[in-house]
mmCIF file of C-alpha atoms and ligand atoms in Angstrom:
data_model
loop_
_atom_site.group_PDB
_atom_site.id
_atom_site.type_symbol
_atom_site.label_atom_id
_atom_site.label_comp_id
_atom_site.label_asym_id
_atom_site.label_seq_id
_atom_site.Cartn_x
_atom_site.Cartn_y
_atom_site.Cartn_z
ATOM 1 C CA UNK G 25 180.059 108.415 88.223
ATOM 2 C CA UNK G 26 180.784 111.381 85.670
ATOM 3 C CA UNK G 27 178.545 113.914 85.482
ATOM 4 C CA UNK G 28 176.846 115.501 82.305
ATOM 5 C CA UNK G 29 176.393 119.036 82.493
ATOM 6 C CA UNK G 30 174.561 121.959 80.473
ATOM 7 C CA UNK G 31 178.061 124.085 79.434
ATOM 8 C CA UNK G 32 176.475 126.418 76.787
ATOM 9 C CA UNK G 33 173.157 127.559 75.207
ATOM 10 C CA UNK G 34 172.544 129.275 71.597
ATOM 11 C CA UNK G 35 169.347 129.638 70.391
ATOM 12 C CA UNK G 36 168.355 131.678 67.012
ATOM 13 C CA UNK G 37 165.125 133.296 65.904
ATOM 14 C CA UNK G 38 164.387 133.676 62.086
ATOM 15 C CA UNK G 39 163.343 137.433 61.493
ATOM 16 C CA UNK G 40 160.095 137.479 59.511
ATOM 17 C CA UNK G 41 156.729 137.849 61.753
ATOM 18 C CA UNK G 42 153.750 136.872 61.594
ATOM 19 C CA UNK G 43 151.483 138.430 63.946
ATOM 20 C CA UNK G 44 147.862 137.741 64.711
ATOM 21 C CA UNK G 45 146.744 140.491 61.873
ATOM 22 C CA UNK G 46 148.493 138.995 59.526
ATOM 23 C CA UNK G 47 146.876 135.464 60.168
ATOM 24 C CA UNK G 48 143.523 137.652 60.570
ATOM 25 C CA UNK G 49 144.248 138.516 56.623
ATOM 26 C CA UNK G 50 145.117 135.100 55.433
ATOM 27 C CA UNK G 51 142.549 132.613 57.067
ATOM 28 C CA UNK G 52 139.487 132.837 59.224
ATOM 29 C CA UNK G 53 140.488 133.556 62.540
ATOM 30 C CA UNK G 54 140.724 136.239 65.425
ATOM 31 C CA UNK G 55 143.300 137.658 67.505
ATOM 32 C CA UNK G 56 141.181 137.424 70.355
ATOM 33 C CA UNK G 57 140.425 133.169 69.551
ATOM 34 C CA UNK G 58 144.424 132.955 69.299
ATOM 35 C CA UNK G 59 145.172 134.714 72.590
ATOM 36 C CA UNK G 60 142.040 133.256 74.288
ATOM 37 C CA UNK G 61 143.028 129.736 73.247
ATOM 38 C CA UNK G 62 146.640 129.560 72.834
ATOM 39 C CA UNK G 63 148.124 132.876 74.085
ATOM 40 C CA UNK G 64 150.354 133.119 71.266
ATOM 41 C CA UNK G 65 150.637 137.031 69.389
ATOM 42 C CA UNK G 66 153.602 136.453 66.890
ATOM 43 C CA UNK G 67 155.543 133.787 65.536
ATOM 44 C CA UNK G 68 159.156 134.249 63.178
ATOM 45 C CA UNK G 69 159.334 132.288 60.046
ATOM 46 C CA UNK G 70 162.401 131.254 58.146
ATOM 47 C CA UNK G 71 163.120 132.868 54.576
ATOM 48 C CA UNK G 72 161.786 131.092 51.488
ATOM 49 C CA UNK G 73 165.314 129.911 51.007
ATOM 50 C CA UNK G 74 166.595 129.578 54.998
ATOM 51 C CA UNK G 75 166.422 125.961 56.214
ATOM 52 C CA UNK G 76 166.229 123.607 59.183
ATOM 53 C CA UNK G 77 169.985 123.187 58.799
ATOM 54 C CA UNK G 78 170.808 127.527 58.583
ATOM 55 C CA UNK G 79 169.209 127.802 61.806
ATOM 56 C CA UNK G 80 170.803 124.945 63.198
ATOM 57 C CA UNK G 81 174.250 125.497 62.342
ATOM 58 C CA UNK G 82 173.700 129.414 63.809
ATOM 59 C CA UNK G 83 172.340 128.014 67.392
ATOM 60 C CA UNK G 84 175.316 125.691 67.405
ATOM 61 C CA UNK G 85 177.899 127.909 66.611
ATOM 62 C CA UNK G 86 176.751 130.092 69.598
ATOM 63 C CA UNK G 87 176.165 126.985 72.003
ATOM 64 C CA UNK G 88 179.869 125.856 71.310
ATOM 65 C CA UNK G 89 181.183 129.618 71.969
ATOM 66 C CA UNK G 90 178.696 130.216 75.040
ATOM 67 C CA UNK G 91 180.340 126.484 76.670
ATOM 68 C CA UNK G 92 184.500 128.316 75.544
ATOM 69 C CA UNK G 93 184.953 125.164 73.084
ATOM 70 C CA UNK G 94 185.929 124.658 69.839
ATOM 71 C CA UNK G 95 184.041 123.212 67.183
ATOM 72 C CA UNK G 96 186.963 120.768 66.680
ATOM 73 C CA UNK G 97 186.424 119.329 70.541
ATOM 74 C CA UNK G 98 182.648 117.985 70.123
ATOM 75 C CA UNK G 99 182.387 114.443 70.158
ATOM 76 C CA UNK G 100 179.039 114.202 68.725
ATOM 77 C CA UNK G 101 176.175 116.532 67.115
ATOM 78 C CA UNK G 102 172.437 114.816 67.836
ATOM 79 C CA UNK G 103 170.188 117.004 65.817
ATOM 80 C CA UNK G 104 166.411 116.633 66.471
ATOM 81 C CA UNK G 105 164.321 117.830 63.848
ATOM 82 C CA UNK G 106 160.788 116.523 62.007
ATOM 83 C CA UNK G 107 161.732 119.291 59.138
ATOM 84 C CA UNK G 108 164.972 118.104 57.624
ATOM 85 C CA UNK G 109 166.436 119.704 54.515
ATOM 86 C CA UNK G 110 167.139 115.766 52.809
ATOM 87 C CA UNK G 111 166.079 112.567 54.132
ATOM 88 C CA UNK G 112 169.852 111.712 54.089
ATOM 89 C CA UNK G 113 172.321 113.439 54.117
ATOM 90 C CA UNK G 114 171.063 113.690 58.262
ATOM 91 C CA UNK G 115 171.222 117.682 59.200
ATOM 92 C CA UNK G 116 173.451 116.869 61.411
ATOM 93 C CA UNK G 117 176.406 115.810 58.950
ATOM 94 C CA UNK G 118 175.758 119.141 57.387
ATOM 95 C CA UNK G 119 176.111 121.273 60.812
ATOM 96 C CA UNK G 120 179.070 118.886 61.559
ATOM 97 C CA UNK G 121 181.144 120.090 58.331
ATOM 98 C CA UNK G 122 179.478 123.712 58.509
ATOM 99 C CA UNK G 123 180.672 124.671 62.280
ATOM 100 C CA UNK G 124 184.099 122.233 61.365
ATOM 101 C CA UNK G 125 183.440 119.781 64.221
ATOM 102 C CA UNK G 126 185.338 117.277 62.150
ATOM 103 C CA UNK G 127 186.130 115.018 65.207
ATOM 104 C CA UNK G 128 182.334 114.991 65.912
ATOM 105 C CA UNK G 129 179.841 111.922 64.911
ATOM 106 C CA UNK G 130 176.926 113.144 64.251
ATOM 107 C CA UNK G 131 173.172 111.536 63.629
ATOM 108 C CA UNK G 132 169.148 113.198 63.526
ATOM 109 C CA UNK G 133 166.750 111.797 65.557
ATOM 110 C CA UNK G 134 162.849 112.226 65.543
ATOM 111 C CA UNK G 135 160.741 112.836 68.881
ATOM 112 C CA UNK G 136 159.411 115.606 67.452
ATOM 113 C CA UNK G 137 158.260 118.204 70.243
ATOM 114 C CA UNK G 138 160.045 116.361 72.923
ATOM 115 C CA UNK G 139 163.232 116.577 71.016
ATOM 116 C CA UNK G 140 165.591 118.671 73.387
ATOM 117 C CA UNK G 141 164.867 116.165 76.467
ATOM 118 C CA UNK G 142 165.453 113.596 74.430
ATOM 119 C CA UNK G 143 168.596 114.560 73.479
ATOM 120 C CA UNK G 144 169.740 115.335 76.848
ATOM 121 C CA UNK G 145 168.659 111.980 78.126
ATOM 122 C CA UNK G 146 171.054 110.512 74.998
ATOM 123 C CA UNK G 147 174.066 113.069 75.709
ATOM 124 C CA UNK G 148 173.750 111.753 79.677
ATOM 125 C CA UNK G 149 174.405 108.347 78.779
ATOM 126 C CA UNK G 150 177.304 108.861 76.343
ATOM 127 C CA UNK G 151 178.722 111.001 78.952
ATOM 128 C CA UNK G 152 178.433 108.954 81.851
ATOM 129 C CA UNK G 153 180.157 106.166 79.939
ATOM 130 C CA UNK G 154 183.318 108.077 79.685
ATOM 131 C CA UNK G 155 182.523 107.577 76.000
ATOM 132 C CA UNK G 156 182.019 111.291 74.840
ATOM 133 C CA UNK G 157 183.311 114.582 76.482
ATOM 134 C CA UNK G 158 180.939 116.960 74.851
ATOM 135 C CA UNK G 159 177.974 116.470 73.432
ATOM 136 C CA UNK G 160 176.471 119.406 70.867
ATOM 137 C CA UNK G 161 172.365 118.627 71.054
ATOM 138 C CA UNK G 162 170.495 120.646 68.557
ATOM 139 C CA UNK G 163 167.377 121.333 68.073
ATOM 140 C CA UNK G 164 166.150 122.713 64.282
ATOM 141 C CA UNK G 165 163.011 123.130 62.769
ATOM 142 C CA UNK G 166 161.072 125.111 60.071
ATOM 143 C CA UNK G 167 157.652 124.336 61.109
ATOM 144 C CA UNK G 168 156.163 126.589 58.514
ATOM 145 C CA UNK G 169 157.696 124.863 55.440
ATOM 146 C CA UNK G 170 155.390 121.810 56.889
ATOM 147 C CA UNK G 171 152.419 123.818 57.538
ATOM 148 C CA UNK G 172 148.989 124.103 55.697
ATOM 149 C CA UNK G 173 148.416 127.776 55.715
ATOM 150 C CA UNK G 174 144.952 127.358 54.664
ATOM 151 C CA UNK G 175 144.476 125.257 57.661
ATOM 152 C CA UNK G 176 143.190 127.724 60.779
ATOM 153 C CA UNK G 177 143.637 125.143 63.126
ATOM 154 C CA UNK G 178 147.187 124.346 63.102
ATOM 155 C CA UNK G 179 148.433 127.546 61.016
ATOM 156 C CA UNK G 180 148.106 130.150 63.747
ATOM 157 C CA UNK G 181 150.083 127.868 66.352
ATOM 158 C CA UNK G 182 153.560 127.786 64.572
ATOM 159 C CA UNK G 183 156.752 129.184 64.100
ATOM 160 C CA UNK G 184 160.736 127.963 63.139
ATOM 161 C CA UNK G 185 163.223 128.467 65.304
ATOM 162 C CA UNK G 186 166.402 126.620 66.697
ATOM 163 C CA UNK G 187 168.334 126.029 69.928
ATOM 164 C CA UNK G 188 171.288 124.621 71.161
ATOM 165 C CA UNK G 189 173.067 123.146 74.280
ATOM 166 C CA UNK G 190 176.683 121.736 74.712
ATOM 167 C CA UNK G 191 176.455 118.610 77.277
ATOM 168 C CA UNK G 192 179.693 118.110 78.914
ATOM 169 C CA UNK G 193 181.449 115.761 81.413
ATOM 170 C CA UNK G 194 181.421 117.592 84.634
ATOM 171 C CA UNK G 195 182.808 117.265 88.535
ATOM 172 C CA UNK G 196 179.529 119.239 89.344
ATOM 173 C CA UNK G 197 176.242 117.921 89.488
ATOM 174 C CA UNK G 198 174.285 119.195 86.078
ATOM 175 C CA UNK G 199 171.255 116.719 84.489
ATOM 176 C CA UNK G 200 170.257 114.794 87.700
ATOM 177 C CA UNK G 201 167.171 113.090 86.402
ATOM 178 C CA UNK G 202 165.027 112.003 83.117
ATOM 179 C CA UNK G 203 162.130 110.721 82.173
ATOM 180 C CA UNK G 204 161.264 110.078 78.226
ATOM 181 C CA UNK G 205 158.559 107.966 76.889
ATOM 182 C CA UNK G 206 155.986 107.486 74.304
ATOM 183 C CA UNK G 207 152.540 106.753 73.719
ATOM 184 C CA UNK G 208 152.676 105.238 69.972
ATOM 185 C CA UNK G 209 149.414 104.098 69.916
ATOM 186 C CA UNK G 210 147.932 107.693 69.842
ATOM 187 C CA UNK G 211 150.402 108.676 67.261
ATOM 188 C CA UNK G 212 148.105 109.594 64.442
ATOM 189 C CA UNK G 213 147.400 112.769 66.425
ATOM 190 C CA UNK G 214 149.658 114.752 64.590
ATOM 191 C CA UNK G 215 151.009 113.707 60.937
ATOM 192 C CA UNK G 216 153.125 114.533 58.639
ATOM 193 C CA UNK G 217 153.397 111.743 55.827
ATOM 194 C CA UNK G 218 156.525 110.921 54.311
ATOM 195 C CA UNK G 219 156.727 108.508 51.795
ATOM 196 C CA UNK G 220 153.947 106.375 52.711
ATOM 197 C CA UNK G 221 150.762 106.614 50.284
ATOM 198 C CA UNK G 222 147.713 107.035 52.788
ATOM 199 C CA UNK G 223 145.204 108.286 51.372
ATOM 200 C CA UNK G 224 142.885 108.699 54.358
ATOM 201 C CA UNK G 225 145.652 110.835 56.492
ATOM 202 C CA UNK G 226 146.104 113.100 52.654
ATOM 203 C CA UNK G 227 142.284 113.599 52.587
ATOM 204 C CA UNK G 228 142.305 115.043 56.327
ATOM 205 C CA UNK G 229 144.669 117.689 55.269
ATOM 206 C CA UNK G 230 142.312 120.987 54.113
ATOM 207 C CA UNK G 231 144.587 121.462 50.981
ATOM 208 C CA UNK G 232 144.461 117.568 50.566
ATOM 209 C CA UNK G 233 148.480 118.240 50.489
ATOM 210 C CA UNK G 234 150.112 115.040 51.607
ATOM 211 C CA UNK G 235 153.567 117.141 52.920
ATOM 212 C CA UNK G 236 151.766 119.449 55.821
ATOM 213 C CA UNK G 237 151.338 118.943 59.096
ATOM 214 C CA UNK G 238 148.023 117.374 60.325
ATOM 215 C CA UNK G 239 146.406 117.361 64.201
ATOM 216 C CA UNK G 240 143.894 116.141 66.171
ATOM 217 C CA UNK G 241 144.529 119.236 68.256
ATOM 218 C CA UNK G 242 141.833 118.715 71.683
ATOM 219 C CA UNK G 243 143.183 115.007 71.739
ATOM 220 C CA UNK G 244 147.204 116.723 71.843
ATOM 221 C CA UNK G 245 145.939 119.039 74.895
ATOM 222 C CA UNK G 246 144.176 115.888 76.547
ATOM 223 C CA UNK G 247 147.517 114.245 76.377
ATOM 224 C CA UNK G 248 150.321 117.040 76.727
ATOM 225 C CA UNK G 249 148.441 118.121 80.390
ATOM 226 C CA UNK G 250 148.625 115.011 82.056
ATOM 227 C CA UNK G 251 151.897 113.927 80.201
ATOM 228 C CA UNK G 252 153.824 117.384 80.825
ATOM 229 C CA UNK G 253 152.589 116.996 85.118
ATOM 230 C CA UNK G 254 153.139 113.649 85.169
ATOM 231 C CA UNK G 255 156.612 113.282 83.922
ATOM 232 C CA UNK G 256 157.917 116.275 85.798
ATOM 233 C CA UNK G 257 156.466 114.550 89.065
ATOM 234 C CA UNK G 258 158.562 111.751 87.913
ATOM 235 C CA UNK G 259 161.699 113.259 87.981
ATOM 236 C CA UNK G 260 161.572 115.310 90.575
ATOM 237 C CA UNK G 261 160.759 112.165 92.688
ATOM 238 C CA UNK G 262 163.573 110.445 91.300
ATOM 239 C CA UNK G 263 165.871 113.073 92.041
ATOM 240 C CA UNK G 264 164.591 112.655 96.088
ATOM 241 C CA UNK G 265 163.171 116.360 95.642
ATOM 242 C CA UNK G 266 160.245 118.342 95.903
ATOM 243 C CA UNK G 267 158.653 121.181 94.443
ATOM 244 C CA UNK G 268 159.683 123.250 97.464
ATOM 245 C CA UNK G 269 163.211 122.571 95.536
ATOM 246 C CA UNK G 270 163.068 123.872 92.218
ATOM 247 C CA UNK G 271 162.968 127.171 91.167
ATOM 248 C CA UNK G 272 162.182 126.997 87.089
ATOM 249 C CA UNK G 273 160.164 124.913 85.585
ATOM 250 C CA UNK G 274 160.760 125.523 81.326
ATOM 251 C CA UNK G 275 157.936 123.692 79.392
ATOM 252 C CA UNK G 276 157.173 123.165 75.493
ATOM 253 C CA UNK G 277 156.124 126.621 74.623
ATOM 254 C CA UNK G 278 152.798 124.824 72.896
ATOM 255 C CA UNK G 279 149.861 126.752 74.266
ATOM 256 C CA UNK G 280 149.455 128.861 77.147
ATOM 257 C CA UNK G 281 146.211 126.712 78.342
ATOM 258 C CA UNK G 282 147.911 123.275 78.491
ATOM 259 C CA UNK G 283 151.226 124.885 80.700
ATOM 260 C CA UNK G 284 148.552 126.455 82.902
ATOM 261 C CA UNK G 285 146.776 123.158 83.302
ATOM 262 C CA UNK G 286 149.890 120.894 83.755
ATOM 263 C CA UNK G 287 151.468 123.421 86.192
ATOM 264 C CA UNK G 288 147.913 123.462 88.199
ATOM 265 C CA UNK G 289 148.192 119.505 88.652
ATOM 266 C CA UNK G 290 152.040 119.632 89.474
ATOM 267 C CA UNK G 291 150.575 122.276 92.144
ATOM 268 C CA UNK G 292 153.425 125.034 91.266
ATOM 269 C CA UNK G 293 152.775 128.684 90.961
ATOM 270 C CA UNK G 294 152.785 130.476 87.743
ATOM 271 C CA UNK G 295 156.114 132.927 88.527
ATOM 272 C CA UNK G 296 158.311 129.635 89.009
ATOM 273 C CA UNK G 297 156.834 129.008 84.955
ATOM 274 C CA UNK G 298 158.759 130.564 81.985
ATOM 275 C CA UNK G 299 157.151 131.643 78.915
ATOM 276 C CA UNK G 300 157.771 133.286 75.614
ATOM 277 C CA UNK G 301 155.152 131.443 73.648
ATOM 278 C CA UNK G 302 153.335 135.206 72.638
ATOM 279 C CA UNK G 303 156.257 135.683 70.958
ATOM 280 C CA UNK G 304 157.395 132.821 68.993
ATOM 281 C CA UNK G 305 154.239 130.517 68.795
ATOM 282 C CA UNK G 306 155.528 126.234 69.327
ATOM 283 C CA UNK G 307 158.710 125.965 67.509
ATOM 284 C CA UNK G 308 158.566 122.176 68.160
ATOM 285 C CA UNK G 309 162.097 121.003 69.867
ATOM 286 C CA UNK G 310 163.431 124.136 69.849
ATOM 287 C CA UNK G 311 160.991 125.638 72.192
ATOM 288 C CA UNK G 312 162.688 124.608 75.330
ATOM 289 C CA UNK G 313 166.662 125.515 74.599
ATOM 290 C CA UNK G 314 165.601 128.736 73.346
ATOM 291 C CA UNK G 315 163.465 129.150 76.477
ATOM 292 C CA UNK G 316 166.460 128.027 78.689
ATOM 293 C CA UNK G 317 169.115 130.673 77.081
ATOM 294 C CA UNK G 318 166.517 133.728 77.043
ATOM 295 C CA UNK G 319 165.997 132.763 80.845
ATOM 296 C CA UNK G 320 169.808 132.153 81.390
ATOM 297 C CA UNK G 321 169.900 135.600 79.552
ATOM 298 C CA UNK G 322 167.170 137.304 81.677
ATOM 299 C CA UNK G 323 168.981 136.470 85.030
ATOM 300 C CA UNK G 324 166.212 134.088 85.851
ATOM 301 C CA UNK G 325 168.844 130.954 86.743
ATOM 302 C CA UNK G 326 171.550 131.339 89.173
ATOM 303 C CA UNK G 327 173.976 128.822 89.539
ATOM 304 C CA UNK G 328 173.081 125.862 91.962
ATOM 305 C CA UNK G 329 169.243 126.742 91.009
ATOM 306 C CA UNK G 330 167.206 123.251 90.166
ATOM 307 C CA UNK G 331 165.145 123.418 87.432
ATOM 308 C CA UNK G 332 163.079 121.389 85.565
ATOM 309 C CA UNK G 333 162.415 121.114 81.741
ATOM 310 C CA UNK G 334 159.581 119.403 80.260
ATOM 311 C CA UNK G 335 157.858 118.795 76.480
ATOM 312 C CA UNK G 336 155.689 116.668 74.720
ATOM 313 C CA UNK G 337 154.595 116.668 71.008
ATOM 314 C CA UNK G 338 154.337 113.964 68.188
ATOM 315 C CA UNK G 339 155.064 110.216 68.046
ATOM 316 C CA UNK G 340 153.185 110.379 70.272
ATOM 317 C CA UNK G 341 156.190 111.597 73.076
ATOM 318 C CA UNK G 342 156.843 113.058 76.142
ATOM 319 C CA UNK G 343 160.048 114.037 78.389
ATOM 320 C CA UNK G 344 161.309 115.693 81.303
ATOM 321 C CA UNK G 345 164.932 116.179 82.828
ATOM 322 C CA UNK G 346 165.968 118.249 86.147
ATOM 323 C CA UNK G 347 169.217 120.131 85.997
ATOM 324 C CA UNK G 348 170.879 121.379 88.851
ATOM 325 C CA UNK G 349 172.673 124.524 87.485
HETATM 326 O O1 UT7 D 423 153.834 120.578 69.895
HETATM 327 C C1 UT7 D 423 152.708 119.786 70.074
HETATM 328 C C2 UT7 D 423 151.685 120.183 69.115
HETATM 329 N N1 UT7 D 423 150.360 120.399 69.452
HETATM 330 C C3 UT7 D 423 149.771 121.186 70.359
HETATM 331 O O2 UT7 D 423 150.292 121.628 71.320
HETATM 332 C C4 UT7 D 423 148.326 121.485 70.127
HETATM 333 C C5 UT7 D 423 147.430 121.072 71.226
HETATM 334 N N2 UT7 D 423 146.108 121.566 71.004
HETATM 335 C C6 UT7 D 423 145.759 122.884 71.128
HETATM 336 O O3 UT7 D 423 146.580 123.713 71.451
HETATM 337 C C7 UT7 D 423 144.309 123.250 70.907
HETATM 338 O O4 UT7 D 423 143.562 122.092 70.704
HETATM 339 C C8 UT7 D 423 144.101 124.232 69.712
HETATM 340 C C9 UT7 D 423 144.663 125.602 70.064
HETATM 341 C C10 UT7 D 423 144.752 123.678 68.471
HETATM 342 C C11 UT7 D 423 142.611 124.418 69.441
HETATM 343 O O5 UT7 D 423 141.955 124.865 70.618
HETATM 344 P P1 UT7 D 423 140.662 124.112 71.125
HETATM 345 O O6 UT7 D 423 140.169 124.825 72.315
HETATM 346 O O7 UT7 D 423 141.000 122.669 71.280
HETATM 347 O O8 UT7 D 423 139.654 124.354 69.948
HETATM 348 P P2 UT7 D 423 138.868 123.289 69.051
HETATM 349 O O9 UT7 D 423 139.799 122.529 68.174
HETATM 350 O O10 UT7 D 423 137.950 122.507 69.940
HETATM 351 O O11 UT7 D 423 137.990 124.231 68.143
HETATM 352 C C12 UT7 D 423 136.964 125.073 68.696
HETATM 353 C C13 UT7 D 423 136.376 125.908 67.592
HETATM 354 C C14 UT7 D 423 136.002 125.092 66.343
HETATM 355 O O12 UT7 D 423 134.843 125.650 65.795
HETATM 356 P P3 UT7 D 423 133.397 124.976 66.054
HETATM 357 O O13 UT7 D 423 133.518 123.574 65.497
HETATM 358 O O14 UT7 D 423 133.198 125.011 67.523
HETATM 359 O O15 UT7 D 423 132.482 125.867 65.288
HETATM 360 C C15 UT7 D 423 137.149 125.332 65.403
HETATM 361 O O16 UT7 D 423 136.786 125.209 64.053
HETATM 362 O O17 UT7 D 423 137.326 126.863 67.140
HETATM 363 C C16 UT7 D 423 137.490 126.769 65.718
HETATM 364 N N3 UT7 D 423 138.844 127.148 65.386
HETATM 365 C C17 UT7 D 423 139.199 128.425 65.170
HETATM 366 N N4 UT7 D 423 138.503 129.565 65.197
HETATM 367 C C18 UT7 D 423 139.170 130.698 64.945
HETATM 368 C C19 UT7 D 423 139.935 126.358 65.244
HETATM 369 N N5 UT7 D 423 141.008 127.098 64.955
HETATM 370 C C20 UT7 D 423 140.589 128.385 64.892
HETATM 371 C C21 UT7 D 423 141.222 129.606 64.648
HETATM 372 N N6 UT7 D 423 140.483 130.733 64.683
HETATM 373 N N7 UT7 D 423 142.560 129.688 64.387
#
């Protein structure tokens, strides 16, 4: 069986901030609610006229450089993103002619939050095919194009960011085990309409805008603790391992409080946990490869190290994979 393995990371960070004064001057709210209930102390925010797919194409460029490719031997671009610059063309034909990866296919795909697992999981099974060598997966959003400033409760939570990984066919041992699913029938947790005229999910929205983000935020925590513990269990099992085995664990940077409660039921301690959240806020998919490369960066993997990432977000989704490094 062929391998797929994590060959290069790129992740890139927009460079406007908004820090907890600022949100202090534009809506209700505290810096001491936002740290007490999320952790979070700054998040970046794209330029009025910098897009899902400017980020994107940056985070790939570096990905492709980091694995010693070039653009022309990617096989496919999966971008996941619930902010795309046009319905069609996807972002990912636009990163594909940007970064000249004209051999690659490329298509979007929507799991929100849970986007970077899920491409993973895809990239595996192309690879282990023999069907692709190397698969680009980004991960692209502008969360605050999408988000009802006006809105306390979702406003202070968000930021844009985007990462990249290059999944390639490998002798060594690299993604060992995933586990994606969803729970559709809690879906209308978190909205964000498209062309369908519902009036009752426009009227939730505080600005009664129909293209901003919407959540039923305590019901998301109820379901991203057990979710988050429960699919990590899953494939660390699978994988015949323990916890005893794995030295990283790299969750959705959502909210400081659900980590802390999924990593007390998985019964891991907090320094095997990375987190940037403060800094960036939940920059839906993204979260996790720009985790992975600022802890690649950091020194915190070595190679041979297991680790295990893990997200959850809209749809509603979940995932986890375990990479040996
Ligand atoms: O990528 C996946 C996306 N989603 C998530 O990860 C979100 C999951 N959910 C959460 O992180 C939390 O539910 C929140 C951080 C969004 C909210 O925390 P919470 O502990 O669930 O608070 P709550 O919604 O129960 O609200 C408690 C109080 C309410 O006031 P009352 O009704 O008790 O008077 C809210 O109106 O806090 C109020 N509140 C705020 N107060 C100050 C809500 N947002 C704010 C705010 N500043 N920004």
């Amino acid at each position: 069986m062929i391998n797929a393995k994590i060959t290069g990371v790129g992740g890139y960070i927009p460079e406007k901030v908004y820090d907890n004064a600022y949100m202090e001057s534009i809506v209700d709210t505290s810096d001491e609610w936002i740290l007490r209930r999320t952790g979070i102390k700054e998040r970046h925010i794209s330029a009025d006229n910098e897009y899902t797919t400017d980020m994107a194409i940056i985070a790939g460029k570096r990905a492709i450089e980091n694995a010693g490719l070039t653009p022309e031997e990617i096989d496919l671009i999966l971008l996941a993103t619930v902010t795309p610059d046009y319905f069609t063309p996807a972002c990912s034909c636009i990163v594909q002619s940007n970064l000249g990866a004209v051999n690659a296919a490329a298509f979007d795909y929507n799991a929100a939050c849970s986007g970077f697992v899920t491409g993973l999981t895809i990239a595996k099974q192309f690879i282990q095919t023999g069907t692709y060598k190397h698969v680009l997966v980004i991960c692209a959003d502008t969360l605050s194009k999408a988000t009802d400033y006006k809105d306390r409760a979702t406003c202070v939570l968000f930021g844009d960011a985007a990462g990249a990984a290059v999944v390639s066919a490998s002798e060594e041992q690299g993604i060992i085990s995933t586990d994606i699913g969803a729970d559709g029938a809690s879906g209308l947790a978190i909205t964000s309409l498209a062309y369908r005229n519902d009036e009752e999910e426009t009227e939730k929205r505080i600005s009664h805008k129909k293209d901003t983000l919407w959540m039923a935020g305590q019901a998301v925590m109820k379901f991203a603790v057990k979710a988050m513990a429960d699919a990590s269990e899953r494939v660390v099992e699978q994988a015949g391992l323990t916890w005893d085995d794995i030295s990283l664990v790299i969750p959705h940077q959502a909210n400081y409080r659900i980590v802390d409660s999924a990593i007390k039921r998985m019964g891991i301690s907090n320094d095997k946990v990375f987190l940037n959240l403060e800094k960036y806020g939940n920059t839906s998919a993204s979260c996790i490869p720009v985790a992975l490369s600022q802890a690649l960066e950091q020194g915190r993997i070595k190679k041979g190290d297991k680790i295990v990432l893990v997200g959850f977000g809209g749809g509603l989704t979940w995932g986890a994979a375990l990479l040996e490094w």
